[in-house]
PDB file of C-alpha atoms and ligand atoms in Angstrom:
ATOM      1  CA  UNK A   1      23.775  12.352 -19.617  1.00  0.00           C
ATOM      2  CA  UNK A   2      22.979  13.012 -16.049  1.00  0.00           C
ATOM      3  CA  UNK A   3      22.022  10.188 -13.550  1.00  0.00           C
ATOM      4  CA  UNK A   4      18.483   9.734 -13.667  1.00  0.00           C
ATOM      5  CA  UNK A   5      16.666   8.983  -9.762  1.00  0.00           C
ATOM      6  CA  UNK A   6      13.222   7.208  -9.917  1.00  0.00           C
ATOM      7  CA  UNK A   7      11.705   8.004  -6.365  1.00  0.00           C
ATOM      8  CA  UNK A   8       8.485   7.444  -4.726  1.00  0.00           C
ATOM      9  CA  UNK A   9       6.768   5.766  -1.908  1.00  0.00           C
ATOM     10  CA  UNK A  10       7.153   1.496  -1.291  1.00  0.00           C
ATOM     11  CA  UNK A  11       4.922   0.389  -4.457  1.00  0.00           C
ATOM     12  CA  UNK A  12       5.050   3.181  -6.873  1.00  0.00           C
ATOM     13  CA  UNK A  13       6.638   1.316  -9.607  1.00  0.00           C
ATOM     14  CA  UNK A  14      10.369   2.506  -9.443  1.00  0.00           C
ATOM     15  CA  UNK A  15      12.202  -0.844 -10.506  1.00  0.00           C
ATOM     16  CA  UNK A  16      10.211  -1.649 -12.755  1.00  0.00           C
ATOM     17  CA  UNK A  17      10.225   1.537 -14.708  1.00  0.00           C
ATOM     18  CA  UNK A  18      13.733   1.510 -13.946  1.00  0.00           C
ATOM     19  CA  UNK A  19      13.774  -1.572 -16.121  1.00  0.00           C
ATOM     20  CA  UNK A  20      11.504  -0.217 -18.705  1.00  0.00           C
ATOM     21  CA  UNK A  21      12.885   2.946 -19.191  1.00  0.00           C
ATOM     22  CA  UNK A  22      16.395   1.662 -19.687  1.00  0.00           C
ATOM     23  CA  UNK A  23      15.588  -0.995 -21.951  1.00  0.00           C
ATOM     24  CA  UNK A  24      13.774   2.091 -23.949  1.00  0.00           C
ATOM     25  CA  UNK A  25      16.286   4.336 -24.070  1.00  0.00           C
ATOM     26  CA  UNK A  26      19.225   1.882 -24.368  1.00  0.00           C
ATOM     27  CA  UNK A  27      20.815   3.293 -21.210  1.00  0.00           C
ATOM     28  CA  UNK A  28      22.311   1.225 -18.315  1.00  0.00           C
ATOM     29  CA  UNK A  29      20.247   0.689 -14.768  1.00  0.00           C
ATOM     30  CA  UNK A  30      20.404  -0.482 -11.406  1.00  0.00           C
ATOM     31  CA  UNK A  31      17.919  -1.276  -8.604  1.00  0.00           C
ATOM     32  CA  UNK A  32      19.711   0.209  -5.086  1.00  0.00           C
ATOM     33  CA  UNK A  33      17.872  -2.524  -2.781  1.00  0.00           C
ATOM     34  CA  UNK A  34      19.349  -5.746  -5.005  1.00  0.00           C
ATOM     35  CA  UNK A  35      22.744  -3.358  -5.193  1.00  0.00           C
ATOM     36  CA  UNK A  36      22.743  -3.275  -1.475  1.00  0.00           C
ATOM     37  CA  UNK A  37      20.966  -6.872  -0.850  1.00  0.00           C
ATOM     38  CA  UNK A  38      24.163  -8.139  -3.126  1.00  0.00           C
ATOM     39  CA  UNK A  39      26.779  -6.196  -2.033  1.00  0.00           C
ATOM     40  CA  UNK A  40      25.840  -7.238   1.444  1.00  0.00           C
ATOM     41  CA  UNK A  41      24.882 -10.845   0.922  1.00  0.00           C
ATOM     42  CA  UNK A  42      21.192 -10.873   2.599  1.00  0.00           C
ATOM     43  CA  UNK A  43      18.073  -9.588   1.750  1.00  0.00           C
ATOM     44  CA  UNK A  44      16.646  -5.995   3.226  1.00  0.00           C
ATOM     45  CA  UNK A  45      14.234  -7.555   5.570  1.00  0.00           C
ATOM     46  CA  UNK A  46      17.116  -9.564   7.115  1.00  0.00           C
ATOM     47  CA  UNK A  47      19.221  -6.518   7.164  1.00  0.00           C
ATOM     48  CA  UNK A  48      16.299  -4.715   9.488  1.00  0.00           C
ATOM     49  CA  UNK A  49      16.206  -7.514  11.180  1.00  0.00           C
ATOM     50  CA  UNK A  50      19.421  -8.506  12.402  1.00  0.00           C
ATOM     51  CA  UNK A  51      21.179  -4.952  11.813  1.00  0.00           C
ATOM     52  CA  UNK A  52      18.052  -2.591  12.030  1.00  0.00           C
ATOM     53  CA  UNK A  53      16.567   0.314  10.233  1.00  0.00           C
ATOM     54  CA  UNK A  54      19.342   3.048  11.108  1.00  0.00           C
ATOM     55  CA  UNK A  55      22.323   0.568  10.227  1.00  0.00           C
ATOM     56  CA  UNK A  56      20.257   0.103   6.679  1.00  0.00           C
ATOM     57  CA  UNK A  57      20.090   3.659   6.440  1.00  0.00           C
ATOM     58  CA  UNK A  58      23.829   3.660   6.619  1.00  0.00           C
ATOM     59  CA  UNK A  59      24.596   1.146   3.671  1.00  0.00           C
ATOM     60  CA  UNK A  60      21.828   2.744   1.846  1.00  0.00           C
ATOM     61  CA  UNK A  61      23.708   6.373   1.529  1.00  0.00           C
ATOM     62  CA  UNK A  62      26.959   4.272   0.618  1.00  0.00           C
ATOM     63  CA  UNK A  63      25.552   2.343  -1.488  1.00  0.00           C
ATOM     64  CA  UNK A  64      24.089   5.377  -3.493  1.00  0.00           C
ATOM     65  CA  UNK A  65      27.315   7.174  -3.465  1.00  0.00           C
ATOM     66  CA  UNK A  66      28.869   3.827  -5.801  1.00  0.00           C
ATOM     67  CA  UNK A  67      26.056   4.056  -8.514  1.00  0.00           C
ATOM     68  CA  UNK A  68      26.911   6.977 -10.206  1.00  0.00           C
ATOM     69  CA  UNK A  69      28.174   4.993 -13.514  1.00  0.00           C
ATOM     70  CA  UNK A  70      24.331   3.642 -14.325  1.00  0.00           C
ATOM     71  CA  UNK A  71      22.171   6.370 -15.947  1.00  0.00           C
ATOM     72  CA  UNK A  72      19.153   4.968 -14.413  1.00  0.00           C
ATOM     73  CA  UNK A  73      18.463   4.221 -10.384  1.00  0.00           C
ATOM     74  CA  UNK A  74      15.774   3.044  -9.015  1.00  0.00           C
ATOM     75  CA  UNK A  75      16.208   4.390  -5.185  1.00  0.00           C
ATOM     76  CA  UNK A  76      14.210   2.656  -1.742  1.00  0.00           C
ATOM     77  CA  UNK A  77      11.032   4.545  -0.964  1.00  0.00           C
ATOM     78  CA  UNK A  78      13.377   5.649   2.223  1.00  0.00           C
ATOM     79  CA  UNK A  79      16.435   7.536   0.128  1.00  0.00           C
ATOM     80  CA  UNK A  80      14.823  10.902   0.942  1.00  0.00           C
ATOM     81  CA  UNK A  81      15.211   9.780   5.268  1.00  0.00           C
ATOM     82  CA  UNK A  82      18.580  11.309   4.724  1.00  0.00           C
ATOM     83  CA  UNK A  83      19.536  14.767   3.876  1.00  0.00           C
ATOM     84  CA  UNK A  84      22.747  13.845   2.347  1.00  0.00           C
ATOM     85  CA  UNK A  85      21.049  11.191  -0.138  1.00  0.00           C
ATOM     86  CA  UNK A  86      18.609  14.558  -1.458  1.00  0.00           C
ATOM     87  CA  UNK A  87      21.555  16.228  -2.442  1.00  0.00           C
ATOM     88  CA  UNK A  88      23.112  13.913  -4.092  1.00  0.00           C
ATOM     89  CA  UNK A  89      20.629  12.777  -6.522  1.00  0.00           C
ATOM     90  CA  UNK A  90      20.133  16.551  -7.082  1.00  0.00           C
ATOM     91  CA  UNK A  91      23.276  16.583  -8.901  1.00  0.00           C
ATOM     92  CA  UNK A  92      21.116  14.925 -11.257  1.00  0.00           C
ATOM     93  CA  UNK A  93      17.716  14.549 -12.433  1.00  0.00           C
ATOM     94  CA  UNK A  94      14.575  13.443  -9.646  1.00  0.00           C
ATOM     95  CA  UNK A  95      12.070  11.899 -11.066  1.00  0.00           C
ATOM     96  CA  UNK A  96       8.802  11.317  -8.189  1.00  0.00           C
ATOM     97  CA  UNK A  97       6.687   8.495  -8.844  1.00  0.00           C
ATOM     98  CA  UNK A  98       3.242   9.188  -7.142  1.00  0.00           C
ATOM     99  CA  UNK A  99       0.549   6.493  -6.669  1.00  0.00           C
ATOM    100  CA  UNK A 100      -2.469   7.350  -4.285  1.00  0.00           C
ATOM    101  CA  UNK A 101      -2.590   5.570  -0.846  1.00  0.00           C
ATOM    102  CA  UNK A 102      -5.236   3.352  -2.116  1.00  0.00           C
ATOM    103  CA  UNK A 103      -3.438   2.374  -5.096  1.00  0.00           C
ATOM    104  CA  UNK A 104      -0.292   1.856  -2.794  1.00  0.00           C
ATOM    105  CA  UNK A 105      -2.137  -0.178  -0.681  1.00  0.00           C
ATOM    106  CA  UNK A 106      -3.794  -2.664  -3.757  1.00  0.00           C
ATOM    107  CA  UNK A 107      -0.154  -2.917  -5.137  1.00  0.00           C
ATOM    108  CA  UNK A 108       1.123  -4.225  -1.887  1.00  0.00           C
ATOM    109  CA  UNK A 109      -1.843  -5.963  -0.301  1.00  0.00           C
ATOM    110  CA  UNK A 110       0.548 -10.227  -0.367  1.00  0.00           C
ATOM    111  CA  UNK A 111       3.757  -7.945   0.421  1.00  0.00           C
ATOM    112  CA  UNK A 112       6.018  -9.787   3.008  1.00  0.00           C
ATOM    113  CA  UNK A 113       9.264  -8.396   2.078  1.00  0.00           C
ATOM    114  CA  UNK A 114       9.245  -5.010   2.917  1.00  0.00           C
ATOM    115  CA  UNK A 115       9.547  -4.226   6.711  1.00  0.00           C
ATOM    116  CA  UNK A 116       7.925  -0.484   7.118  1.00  0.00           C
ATOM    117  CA  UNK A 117       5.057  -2.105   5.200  1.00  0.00           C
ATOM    118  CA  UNK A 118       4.378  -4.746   7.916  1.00  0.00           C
ATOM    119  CA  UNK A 119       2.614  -2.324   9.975  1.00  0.00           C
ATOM    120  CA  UNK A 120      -0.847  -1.073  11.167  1.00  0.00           C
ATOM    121  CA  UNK A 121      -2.688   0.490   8.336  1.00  0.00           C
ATOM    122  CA  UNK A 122      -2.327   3.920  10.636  1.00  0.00           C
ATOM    123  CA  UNK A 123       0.953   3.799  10.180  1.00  0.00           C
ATOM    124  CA  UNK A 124       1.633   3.043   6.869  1.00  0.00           C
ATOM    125  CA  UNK A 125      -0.345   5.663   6.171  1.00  0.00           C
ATOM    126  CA  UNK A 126       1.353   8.565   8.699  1.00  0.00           C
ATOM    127  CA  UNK A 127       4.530   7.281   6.722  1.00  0.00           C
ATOM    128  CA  UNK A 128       3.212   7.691   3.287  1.00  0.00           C
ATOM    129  CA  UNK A 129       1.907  11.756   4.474  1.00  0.00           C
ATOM    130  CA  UNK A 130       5.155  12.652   6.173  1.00  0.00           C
ATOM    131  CA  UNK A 131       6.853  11.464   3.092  1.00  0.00           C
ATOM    132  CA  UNK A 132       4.669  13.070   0.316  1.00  0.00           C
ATOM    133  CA  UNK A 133       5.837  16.504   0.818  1.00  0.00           C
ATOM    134  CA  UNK A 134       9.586  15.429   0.799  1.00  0.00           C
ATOM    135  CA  UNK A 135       9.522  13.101  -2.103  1.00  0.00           C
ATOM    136  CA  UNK A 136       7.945  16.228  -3.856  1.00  0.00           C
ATOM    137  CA  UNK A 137      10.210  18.718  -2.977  1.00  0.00           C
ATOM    138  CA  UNK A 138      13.174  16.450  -3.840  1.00  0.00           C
ATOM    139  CA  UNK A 139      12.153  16.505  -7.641  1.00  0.00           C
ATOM    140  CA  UNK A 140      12.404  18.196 -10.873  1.00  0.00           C
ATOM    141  CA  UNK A 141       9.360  16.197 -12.238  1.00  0.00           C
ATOM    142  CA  UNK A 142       6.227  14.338 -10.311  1.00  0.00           C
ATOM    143  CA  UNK A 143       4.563  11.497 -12.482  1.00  0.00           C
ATOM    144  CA  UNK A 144       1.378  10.225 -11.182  1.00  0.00           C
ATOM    145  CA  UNK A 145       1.312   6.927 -11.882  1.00  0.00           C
ATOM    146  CA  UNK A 146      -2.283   5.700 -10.353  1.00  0.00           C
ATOM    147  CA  UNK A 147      -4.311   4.157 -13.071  1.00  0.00           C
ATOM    148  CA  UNK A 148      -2.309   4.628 -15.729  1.00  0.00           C
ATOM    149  CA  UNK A 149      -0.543   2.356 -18.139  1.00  0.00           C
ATOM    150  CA  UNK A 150       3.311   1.660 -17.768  1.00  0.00           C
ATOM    151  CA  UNK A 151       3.336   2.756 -21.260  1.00  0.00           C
ATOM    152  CA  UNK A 152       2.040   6.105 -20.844  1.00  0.00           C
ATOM    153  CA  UNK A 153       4.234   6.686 -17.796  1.00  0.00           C
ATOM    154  CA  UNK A 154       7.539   5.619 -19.548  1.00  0.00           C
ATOM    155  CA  UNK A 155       6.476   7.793 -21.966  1.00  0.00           C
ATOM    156  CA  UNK A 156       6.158  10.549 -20.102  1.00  0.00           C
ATOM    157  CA  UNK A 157       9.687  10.077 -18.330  1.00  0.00           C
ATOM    158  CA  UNK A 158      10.943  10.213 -21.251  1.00  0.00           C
ATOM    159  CA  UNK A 159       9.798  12.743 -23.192  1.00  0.00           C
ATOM    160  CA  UNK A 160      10.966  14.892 -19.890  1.00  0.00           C
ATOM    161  CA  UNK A 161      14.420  13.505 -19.687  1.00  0.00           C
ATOM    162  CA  UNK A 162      15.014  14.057 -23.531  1.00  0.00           C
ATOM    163  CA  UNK A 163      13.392  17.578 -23.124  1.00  0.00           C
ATOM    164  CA  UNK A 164      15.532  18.290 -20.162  1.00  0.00           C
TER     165      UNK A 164
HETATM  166  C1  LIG B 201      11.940   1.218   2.234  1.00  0.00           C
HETATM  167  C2  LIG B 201      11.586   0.845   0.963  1.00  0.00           C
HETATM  168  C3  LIG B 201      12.114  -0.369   0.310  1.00  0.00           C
HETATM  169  C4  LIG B 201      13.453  -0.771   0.924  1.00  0.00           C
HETATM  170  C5  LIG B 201      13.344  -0.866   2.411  1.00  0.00           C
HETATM  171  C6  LIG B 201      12.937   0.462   3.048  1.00  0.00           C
HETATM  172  C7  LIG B 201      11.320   2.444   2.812  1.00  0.00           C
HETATM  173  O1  LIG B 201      12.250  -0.146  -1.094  1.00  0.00           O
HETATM  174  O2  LIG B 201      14.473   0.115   0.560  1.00  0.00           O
HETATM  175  O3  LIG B 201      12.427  -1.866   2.716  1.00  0.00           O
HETATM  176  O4  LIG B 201      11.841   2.968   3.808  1.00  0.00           O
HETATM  177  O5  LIG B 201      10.316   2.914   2.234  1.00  0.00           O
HETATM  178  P1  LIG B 201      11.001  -0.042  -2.137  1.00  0.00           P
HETATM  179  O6  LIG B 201      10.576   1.390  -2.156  1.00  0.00           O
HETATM  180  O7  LIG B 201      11.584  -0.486  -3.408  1.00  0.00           O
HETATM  181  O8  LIG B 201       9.948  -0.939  -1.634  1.00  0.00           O
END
C-alpha cells in the first residue's frame, strides 16, 4: 500500500483521523508533530521558541523523510511551506482535509499550543487563504470536513483509498 498523507490547515482534524482511520483499516500510523516533539525532546511551541519557525521547518522535512514505514501520517498544517515535503508525499496518496475558517476558528478558540495560531485574527486568516490553494493543489482527494461527522469522513477516506 502506498503511504497515505492527511493534510489540511491547524484544526482540520488530521490526527485524529489519522487515529481513526488506522484503527479502521488495521494499518499502522504516526502523528509528525509528536514524531518530531519526541525525537527532539520538547514540544513544537518550545521548538519556535527557542529554535524558531525556519529551524522547525528544517526537522519537519527530516522528520517526514523517516516515516515512510507507517501507512498513515498525519502531517503539520505547515508540510506544504516546503517544496521538497509536496513531492514527497506525492509519491503517495494526499489526502486534504478542509474545514471553513469559521469552523477552524470554533475548533481552536482555548488553543495555546500552536504558535502561528497565537496571532491577530487578520492573520490567521491571510495564513489560512495563502494556504488553501496549496493544500489543494498538493492532493489527489479534498474532504470537507465542516459539519460533518468523523464517521462520515473516515468513511469517505476510505472508500477513496480502497478505490484508489
Ligand atoms: C503548524 C501546524 C502545527 C505544527 C506547528 C506548525 C503550521 O500542526 O506543525 O505548530 O504551520 O500550520 P497542526 O496542523 O497539527 O496543528
Amino acid at each position: 500500500m502506498k503511504n497515505i498523507y492527511l493534510i489540511g490547515f491547524m484544526g482540520s482534524g488530521k490526527s485524529s483521523l489519522a487515529k481513526k482511520l488506522a484503527r479502521d483499516l488495521n494499518k499502522s500510523y504516526i502523528d509528525l508533530d509528536q514524531y518530531i516533539e519526541d525525537k527532539y525532546g520538547m514540544e513544537i511551541q518550545e521548538i519556535f521558541e527557542k529554535f524558531g519557525e525556519t529551524a522547525f521547518r528544517n526537522y519537519e522535512v527530516e522528520s517526514l523523510r523517516e516515516l515512510k514505514a507507517y501507512e498513515i501520517i498525519a502531517t503539520g498544517g505547515g508540510i506544504i511551506e516546503r517544496e521538497e515535503n509536496i513531492s514527497l508525499m506525492k509519491e503517495g496518496v494526499v489526502i486534504f482535509l478542509y474545514a471553513s475558517f469559521e469552523e477552524i476558528e470554533r475548533r481552536l478558540k482555548d488553543d495555546q499550543k500552536r504558535p502561528l495560531w497565537k496571532q491577530e485574527r487578520a492573520k490567521q486568516l491571510e495564513l489560512f487563504r495563502r494556504r488553501e490553494p496549496v493544500y489543494r493543489d498538493s492532493s489527489d482527494k479534498m474532504i470537507d470536513t465542516t459539519h460533518r461527522p468523523l464517521k462520515e469522513i473516515v468513511a469517505e477516506i476510505k472508500s477513496f483509498i480502497l478505490n484508489n
